[in-house]
PDB file of C-alpha atoms and ligand atoms in Angstrom:
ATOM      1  CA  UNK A   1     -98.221  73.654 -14.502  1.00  0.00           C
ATOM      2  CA  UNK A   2    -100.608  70.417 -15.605  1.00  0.00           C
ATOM      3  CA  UNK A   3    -104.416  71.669 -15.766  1.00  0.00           C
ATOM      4  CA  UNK A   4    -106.868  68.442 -15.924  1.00  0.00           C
ATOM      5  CA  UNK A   5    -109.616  68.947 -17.922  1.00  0.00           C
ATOM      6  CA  UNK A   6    -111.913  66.318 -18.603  1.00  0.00           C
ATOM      7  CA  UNK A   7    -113.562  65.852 -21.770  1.00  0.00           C
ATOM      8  CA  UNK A   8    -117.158  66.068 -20.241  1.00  0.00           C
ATOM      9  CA  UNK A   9    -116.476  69.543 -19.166  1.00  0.00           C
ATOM     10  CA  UNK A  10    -115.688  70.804 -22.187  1.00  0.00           C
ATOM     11  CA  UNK A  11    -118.611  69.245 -23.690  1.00  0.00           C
ATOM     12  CA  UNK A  12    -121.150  69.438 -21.203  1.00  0.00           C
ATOM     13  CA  UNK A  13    -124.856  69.510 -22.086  1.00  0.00           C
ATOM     14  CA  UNK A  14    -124.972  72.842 -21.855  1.00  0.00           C
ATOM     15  CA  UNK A  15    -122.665  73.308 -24.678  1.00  0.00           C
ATOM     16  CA  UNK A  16    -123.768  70.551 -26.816  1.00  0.00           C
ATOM     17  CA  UNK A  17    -127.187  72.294 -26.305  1.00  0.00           C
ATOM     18  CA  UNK A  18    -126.053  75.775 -27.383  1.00  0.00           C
ATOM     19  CA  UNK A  19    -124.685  74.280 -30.191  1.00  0.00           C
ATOM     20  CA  UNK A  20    -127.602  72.377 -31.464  1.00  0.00           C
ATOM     21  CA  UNK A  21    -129.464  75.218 -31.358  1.00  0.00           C
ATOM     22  CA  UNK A  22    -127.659  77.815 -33.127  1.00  0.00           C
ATOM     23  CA  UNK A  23    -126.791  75.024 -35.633  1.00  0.00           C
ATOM     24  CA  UNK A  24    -123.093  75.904 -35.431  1.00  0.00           C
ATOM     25  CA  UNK A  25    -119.593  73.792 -34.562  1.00  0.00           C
ATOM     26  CA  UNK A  26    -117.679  76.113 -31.823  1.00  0.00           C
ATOM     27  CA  UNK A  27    -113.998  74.734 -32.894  1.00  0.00           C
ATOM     28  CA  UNK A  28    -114.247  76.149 -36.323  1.00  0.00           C
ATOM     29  CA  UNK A  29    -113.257  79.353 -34.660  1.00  0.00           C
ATOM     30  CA  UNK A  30    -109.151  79.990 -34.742  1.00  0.00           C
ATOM     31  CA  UNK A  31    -109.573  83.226 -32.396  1.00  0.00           C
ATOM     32  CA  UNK A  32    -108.525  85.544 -35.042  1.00  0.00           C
ATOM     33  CA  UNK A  33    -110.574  88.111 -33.690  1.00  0.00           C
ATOM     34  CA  UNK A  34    -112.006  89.140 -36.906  1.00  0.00           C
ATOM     35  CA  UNK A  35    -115.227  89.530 -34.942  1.00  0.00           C
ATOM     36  CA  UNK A  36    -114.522  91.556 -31.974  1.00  0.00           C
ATOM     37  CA  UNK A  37    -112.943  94.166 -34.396  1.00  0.00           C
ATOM     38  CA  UNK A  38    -115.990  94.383 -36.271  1.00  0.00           C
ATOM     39  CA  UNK A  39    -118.232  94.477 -33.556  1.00  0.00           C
ATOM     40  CA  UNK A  40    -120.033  97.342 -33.016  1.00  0.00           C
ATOM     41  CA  UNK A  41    -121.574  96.596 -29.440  1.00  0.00           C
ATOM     42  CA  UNK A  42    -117.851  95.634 -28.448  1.00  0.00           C
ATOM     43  CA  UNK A  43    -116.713  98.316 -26.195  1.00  0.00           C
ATOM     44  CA  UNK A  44    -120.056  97.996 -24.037  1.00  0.00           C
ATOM     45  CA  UNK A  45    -119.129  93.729 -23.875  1.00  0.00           C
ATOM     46  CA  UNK A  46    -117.854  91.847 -20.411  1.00  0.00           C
ATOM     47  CA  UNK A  47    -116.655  88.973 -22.955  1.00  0.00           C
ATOM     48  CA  UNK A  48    -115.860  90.026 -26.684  1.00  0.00           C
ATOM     49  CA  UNK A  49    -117.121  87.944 -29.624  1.00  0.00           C
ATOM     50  CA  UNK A  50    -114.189  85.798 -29.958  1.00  0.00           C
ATOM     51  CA  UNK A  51    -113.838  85.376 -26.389  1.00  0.00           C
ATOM     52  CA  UNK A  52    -117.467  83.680 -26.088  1.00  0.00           C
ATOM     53  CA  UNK A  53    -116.587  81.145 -28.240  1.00  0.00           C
ATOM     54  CA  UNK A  54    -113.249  80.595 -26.824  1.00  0.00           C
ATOM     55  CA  UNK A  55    -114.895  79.809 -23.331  1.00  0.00           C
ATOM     56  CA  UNK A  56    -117.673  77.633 -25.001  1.00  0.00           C
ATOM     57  CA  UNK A  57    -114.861  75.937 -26.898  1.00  0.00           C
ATOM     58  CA  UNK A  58    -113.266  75.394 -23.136  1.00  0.00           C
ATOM     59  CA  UNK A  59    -116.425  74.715 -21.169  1.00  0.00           C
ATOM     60  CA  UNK A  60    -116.445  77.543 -19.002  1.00  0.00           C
ATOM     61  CA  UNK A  61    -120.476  77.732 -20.415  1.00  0.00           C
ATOM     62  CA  UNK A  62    -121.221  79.638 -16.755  1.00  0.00           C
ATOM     63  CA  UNK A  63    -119.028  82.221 -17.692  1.00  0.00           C
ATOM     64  CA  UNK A  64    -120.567  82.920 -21.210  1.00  0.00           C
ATOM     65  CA  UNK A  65    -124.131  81.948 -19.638  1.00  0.00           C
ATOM     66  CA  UNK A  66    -123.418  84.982 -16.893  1.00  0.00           C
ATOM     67  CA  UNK A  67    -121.323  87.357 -18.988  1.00  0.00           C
ATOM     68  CA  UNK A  68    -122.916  90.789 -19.831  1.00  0.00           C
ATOM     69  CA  UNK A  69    -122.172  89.976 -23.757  1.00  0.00           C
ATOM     70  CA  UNK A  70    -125.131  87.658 -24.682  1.00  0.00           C
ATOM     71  CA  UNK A  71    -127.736  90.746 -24.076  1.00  0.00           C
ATOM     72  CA  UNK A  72    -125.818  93.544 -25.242  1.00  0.00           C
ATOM     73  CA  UNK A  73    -125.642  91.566 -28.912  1.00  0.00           C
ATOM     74  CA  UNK A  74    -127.372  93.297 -31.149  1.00  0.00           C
ATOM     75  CA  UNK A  75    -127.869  90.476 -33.202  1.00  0.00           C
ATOM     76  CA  UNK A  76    -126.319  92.383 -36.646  1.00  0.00           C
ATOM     77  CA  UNK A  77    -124.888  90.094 -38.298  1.00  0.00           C
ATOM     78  CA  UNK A  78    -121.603  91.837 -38.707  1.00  0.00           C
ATOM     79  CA  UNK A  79    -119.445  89.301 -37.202  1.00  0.00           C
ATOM     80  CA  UNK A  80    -120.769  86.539 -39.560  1.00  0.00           C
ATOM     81  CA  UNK A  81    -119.756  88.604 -41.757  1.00  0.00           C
ATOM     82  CA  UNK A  82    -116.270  88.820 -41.226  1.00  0.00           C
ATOM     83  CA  UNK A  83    -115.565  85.579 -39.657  1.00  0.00           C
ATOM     84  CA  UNK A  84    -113.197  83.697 -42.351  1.00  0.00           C
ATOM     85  CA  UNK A  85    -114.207  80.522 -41.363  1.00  0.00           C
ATOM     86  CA  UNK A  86    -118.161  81.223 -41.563  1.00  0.00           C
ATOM     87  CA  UNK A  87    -118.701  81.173 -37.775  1.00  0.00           C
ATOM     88  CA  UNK A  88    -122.229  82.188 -37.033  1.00  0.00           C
ATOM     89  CA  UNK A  89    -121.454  84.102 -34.228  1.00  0.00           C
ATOM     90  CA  UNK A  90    -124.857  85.539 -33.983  1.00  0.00           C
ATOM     91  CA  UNK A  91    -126.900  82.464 -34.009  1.00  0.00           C
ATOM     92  CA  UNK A  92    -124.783  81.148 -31.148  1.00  0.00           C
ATOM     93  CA  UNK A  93    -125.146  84.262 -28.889  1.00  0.00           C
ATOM     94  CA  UNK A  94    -129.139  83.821 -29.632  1.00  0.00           C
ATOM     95  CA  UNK A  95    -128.706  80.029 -28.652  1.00  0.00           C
ATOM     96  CA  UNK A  96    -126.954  81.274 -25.674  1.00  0.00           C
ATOM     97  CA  UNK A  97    -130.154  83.590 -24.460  1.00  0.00           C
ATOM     98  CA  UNK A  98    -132.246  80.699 -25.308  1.00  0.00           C
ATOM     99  CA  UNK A  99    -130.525  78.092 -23.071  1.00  0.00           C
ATOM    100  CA  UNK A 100    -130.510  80.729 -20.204  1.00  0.00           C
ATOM    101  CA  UNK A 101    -134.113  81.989 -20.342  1.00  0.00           C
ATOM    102  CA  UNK A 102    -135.173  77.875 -20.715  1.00  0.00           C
ATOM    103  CA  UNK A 103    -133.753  78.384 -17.391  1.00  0.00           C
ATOM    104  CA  UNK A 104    -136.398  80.115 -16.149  1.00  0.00           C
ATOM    105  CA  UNK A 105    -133.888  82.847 -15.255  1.00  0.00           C
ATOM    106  CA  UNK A 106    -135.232  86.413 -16.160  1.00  0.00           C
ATOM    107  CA  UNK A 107    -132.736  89.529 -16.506  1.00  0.00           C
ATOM    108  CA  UNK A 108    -135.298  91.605 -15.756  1.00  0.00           C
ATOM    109  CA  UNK A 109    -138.359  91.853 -13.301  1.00  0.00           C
ATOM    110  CA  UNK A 110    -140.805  92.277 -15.520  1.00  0.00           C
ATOM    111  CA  UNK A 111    -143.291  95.140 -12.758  1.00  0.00           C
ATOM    112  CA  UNK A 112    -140.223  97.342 -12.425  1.00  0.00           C
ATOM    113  CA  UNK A 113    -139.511  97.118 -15.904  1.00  0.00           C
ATOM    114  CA  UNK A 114    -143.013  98.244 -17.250  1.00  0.00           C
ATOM    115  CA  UNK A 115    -143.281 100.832 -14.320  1.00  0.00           C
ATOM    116  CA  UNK A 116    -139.960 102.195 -15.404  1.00  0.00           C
ATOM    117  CA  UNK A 117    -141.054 102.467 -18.684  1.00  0.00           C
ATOM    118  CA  UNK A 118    -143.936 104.250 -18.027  1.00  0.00           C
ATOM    119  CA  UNK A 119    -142.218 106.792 -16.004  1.00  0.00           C
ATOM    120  CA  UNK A 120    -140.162 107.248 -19.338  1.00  0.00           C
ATOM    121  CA  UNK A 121    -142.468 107.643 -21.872  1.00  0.00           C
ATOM    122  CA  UNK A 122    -141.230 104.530 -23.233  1.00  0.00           C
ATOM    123  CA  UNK A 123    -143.102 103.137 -26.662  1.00  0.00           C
ATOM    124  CA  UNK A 124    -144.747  99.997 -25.760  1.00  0.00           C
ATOM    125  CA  UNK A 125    -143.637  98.254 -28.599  1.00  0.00           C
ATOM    126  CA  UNK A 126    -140.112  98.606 -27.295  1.00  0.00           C
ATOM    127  CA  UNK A 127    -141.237  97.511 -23.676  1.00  0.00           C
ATOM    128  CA  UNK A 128    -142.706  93.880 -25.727  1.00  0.00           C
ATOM    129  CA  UNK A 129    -139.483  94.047 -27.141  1.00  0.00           C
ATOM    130  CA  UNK A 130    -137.427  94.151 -24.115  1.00  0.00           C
ATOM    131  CA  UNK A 131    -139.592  91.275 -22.589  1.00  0.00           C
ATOM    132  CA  UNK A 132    -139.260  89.540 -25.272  1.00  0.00           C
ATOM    133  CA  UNK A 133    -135.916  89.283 -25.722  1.00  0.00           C
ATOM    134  CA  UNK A 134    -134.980  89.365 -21.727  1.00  0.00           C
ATOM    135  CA  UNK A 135    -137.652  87.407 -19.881  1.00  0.00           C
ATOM    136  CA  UNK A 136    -138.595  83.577 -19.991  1.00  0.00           C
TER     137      UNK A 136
HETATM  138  S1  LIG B   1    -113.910  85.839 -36.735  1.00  0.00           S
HETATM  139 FE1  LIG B   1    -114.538  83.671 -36.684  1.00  0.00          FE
HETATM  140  S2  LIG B   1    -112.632  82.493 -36.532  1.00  0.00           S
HETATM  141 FE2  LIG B   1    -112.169  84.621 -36.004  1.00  0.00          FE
HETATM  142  S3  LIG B   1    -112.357  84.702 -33.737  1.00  0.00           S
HETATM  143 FE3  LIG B   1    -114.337  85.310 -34.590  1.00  0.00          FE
HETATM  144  S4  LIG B   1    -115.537  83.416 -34.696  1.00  0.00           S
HETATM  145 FE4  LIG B   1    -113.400  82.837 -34.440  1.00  0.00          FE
HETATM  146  S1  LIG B   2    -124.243  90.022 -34.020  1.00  0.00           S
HETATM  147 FE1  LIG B   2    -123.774  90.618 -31.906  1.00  0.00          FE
HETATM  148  S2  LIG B   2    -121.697  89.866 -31.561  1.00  0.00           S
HETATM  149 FE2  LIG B   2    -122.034  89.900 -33.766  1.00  0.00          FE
HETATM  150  S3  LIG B   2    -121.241  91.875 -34.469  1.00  0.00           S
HETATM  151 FE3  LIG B   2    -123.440  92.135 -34.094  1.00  0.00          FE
HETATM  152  S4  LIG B   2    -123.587  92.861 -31.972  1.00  0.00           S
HETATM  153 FE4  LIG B   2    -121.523  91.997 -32.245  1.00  0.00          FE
END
């Protein structure tokens, strides 16, 4: 079967944006999976390590933009680590959250959130980190 994919898919603006931001080229990654094995936020992932880049590196940005994986990252460093061709993994998932919370999308609503933690003893400095990290 012949798939069509135009160039300005794969690199929409979205992408080119992500990139800029984290500071990174996507198609140094060979999908060796280094990453994902090392990962230790992994098993709790919609889209492993390698598999965000592959779908950046393909323009499915939506699916990387939507996935689960961008907020579970821990941001740990440990697939940097291990990439063998110096991918910074972690810079692009942060580039990622960026782009979508310049959105003005927010993954949480930020009442329930603080009313939830309240119920839950939470420490506020983990609630302003929450925000933080999940609201635009
Ligand atoms: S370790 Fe590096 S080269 Fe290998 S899949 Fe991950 S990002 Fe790509
Ligand atoms: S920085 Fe994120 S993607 Fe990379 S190993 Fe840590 S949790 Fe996994």
């Amino acid at each position: 079967m012949k798939i069509n994919i135009k160039n300005e898919e794969i690199r929409s603006e979205r992408v080119l944006r992500i990139e800029e931001i984290a500071g990174e080229n996507i198609f140094k990654c060979y999908q060796c999976g280094k990453c994902s094995a090392g990962c230790p936020s992994a098993d709790q992932m919609d889209l492993l390590p390698n598999q965000v880049v592959r779908n950046l590196q393909i323009g499915k940005v939506d699916a990387v933009l939507n996935s689960k994986s961008i907020w579970i990252c821990a941001s740990c460093f440990m697939c940097w680590t291990r990439c063998p061709r110096g991918v910074n993994l972690t810079a692009l998932f942060e580039a990622c959250r960026q782009v979508k919370l310049r959105e003005n999308i927010d993954e949480v609503g930020l009442k329930q959130t603080i009313q939830e933690a309240e119920e839950m003893d939470i420490p506020q400095i983990a609630v302003i980190s929450v925000l933080r990290k999940l609201t635009s």
